[in-house]
Coordinates of C-alpha atoms in Angstrom, one line a residue:
M20 CA 0.0 0.0 0.0
K21 CA 2.9 2.4 0.7
K22 CA 4.3 1.8 -2.8
T23 CA 0.8 2.6 -4.3
A24 CA 0.5 5.8 -2.3
L25 CA 4.0 6.9 -3.4
A26 CA 3.2 6.1 -7.0
V27 CA 0.0 8.2 -6.7
M28 CA 1.9 11.2 -5.2
M29 CA 4.5 11.0 -8.0
A30 CA 1.8 11.0 -10.6
V31 CA 0.2 14.0 -9.0
V32 CA 3.5 16.0 -9.0
A33 CA 4.3 15.0 -12.6
G34 CA 0.8 15.6 -13.8
Q35 CA 0.6 19.0 -12.2
A36 CA 3.8 20.1 -14.0
V37 CA 2.2 19.3 -17.3
A38 CA -1.1 20.8 -16.3
Q39 CA 0.5 24.1 -15.3
E40 CA 2.5 24.4 -18.5
R41 CA -0.1 23.5 -21.1
G42 CA -3.0 21.8 -19.5
L43 CA -4.3 18.3 -20.1
F44 CA -4.7 17.4 -23.8
G45 CA -3.0 20.7 -24.7
M46 CA -5.8 22.8 -23.1
A47 CA -4.5 25.8 -21.1
P48 CA -5.6 25.6 -17.5
Q49 CA -8.8 27.7 -16.9
P50 CA -10.4 29.0 -13.7
N51 CA -13.0 26.5 -12.4
T52 CA -16.7 27.3 -12.2
F53 CA -17.0 24.9 -9.2
S54 CA -15.4 24.5 -5.8
Y55 CA -13.6 21.1 -5.4
N56 CA -13.3 21.5 -1.6
Y57 CA -16.0 19.4 0.0
F58 CA -16.9 16.9 2.6
E59 CA -20.1 14.9 2.5
G60 CA -21.7 12.0 4.4
K61 CA -24.1 9.4 2.9
A62 CA -26.2 6.5 4.2
L63 CA -25.0 3.3 2.7
Y64 CA -27.1 0.2 1.9
M65 CA -25.7 -3.0 0.3
D66 CA -27.9 -5.7 -1.1
H67 CA -25.3 -8.3 -0.3
G68 CA -26.2 -9.3 3.2
D69 CA -28.7 -6.5 3.7
M70 CA -25.9 -4.4 5.2
A71 CA -26.4 -0.8 6.2
G72 CA -23.8 1.8 7.2
L73 CA -22.2 5.1 6.4
K74 CA -19.9 6.5 3.7
V75 CA -18.0 9.8 3.8
D76 CA -16.4 11.4 0.8
G77 CA -14.1 14.4 0.6
S78 CA -12.0 16.5 -1.8
V79 CA -9.4 19.2 -1.3
S80 CA -8.1 21.4 -4.1
V81 CA -4.3 21.5 -4.0
V82 CA -3.9 23.7 -7.0
S83 CA -6.3 25.3 -9.5
N84 CA -7.1 22.2 -11.6
L85 CA -6.1 19.3 -9.3
S86 CA -7.6 17.9 -6.1
I87 CA -7.0 15.1 -3.8
I88 CA -10.1 12.9 -3.3
G89 CA -11.0 10.1 -0.9
S90 CA -13.7 8.1 0.8
L91 CA -14.3 5.8 3.8
S92 CA -17.2 3.4 4.0
A93 CA -18.4 0.9 6.6
A94 CA -21.5 -1.3 6.7
T95 CA -22.5 -4.1 9.0
R96 CA -25.4 -6.5 9.8
D97 CA -25.4 -9.3 12.2
R98 CA -22.1 -11.1 11.5
H99 CA -21.2 -9.4 8.2
D100 CA -18.8 -6.5 8.1
F101 CA -17.7 -4.3 5.1
N102 CA -15.0 -1.6 5.1
G103 CA -13.8 0.4 2.1
V104 CA -11.1 3.1 1.6
T105 CA -10.6 5.1 -1.6
V106 CA -7.7 7.6 -2.3
G107 CA -6.9 9.4 -5.5
V108 CA -6.6 12.5 -7.6
A109 CA -9.0 14.4 -9.8
Y110 CA -8.1 16.8 -12.7
H111 CA -10.8 19.3 -13.6
Q112 CA -10.8 21.6 -16.6
L113 CA -13.3 24.2 -17.7
L114 CA -14.7 23.4 -21.1
K115 CA -14.8 26.5 -23.3
G116 CA -17.6 27.1 -25.8
T117 CA -20.8 29.0 -26.2
S118 CA -23.0 26.4 -24.6
L119 CA -20.4 24.9 -22.2
Q120 CA -19.4 28.0 -20.2
K121 CA -20.4 26.4 -16.9
T122 CA -19.1 22.9 -17.5
D123 CA -16.0 21.2 -16.2
F124 CA -14.4 18.1 -17.7
V125 CA -13.3 15.8 -14.8
L126 CA -10.8 13.0 -14.9
R127 CA -10.4 10.9 -11.8
F128 CA -7.8 8.2 -10.8
E129 CA -8.4 6.3 -7.5
V130 CA -7.0 3.3 -5.7
E131 CA -9.7 1.4 -3.8
R132 CA -9.4 -1.2 -1.0
Q133 CA -12.4 -3.2 0.2
E134 CA -12.6 -5.8 2.9
F135 CA -15.5 -8.1 3.7
K136 CA -15.7 -10.3 6.9
Y137 CA -18.1 -12.9 8.0
D138 CA -18.1 -14.5 11.4
N139 CA -19.9 -17.9 11.4
R140 CA -19.5 -18.3 15.2
V141 CA -18.1 -21.8 14.9
G142 CA -14.4 -20.8 14.6
R143 CA -14.3 -20.7 10.8
D144 CA -14.4 -17.0 10.0
F145 CA -14.3 -15.8 6.4
K146 CA -12.4 -12.7 5.3
D147 CA -11.8 -11.4 1.8
D148 CA -10.1 -8.2 0.7
D149 CA -9.2 -6.7 -2.6
V150 CA -7.4 -3.7 -4.1
G151 CA -8.4 -2.1 -7.4
V152 CA -7.9 1.0 -9.5
I153 CA -10.7 3.3 -10.7
L154 CA -10.2 5.5 -13.7
S155 CA -13.2 7.7 -14.7
A156 CA -14.0 10.7 -16.9
G157 CA -17.0 12.9 -16.8
V158 CA -18.6 16.3 -16.9
R159 CA -19.9 18.6 -14.2
H160 CA -22.4 21.2 -15.3
D161 CA -24.1 24.1 -13.5
L162 CA -27.7 24.1 -14.5
V163 CA -28.9 27.0 -12.4
T164 CA -27.7 28.6 -9.2
D165 CA -27.3 26.0 -6.5
L166 CA -28.2 23.1 -8.9
E167 CA -25.6 21.1 -10.8
V168 CA -25.3 17.7 -12.4
Y169 CA -22.3 15.4 -12.6
T170 CA -22.0 12.3 -14.7
D171 CA -19.0 10.1 -15.3
F172 CA -17.9 6.9 -17.1
G173 CA -15.4 4.7 -15.3

C-alpha cells in the first residue's frame, strides 16, 4: 500500500507540472466554475447481506485544476462487516464554448481497497479483501444557481 501511495503522489506531481505548463490534452488551465473542496456523508445500503452503514467522501483542491479525493465506508449487519477506503486525484478543466461556459471536464484516478468479513460463530471465519484501480472521466455542469449535475464513465 505504501508503494501505491508513493506512485499516486509521484503521478500528482508530474501531472501538475504538465497541467500548469499547457494543461491536459493541450488545453490551457482555466479557472473553475465549481469548488472542489467538499466533505459529505451518505447513508450506505448494500444488497449483499442487507448491510447498512455510512460513507464519507471528501475532496481538497491542491492547485487550481487538481484535487486530492478520498472516501471511507463501513457497513454491518449481524455477523457481516464491510469496510472500504478510496484515495486518489482528480483533474478538472473548464470546457470553453458558447453552450459549455459552466461545464468542467473531470478526470479521476483512484485506488480502492475493500474488505469483507463474515463470522460464522463456529471458529471458521471468512475474510476477503481486494485492491483495485478506478479511472473515470465525466462532466460537471451548473444548470442554475445551486443546482448542478455530474456524470462520469469509469
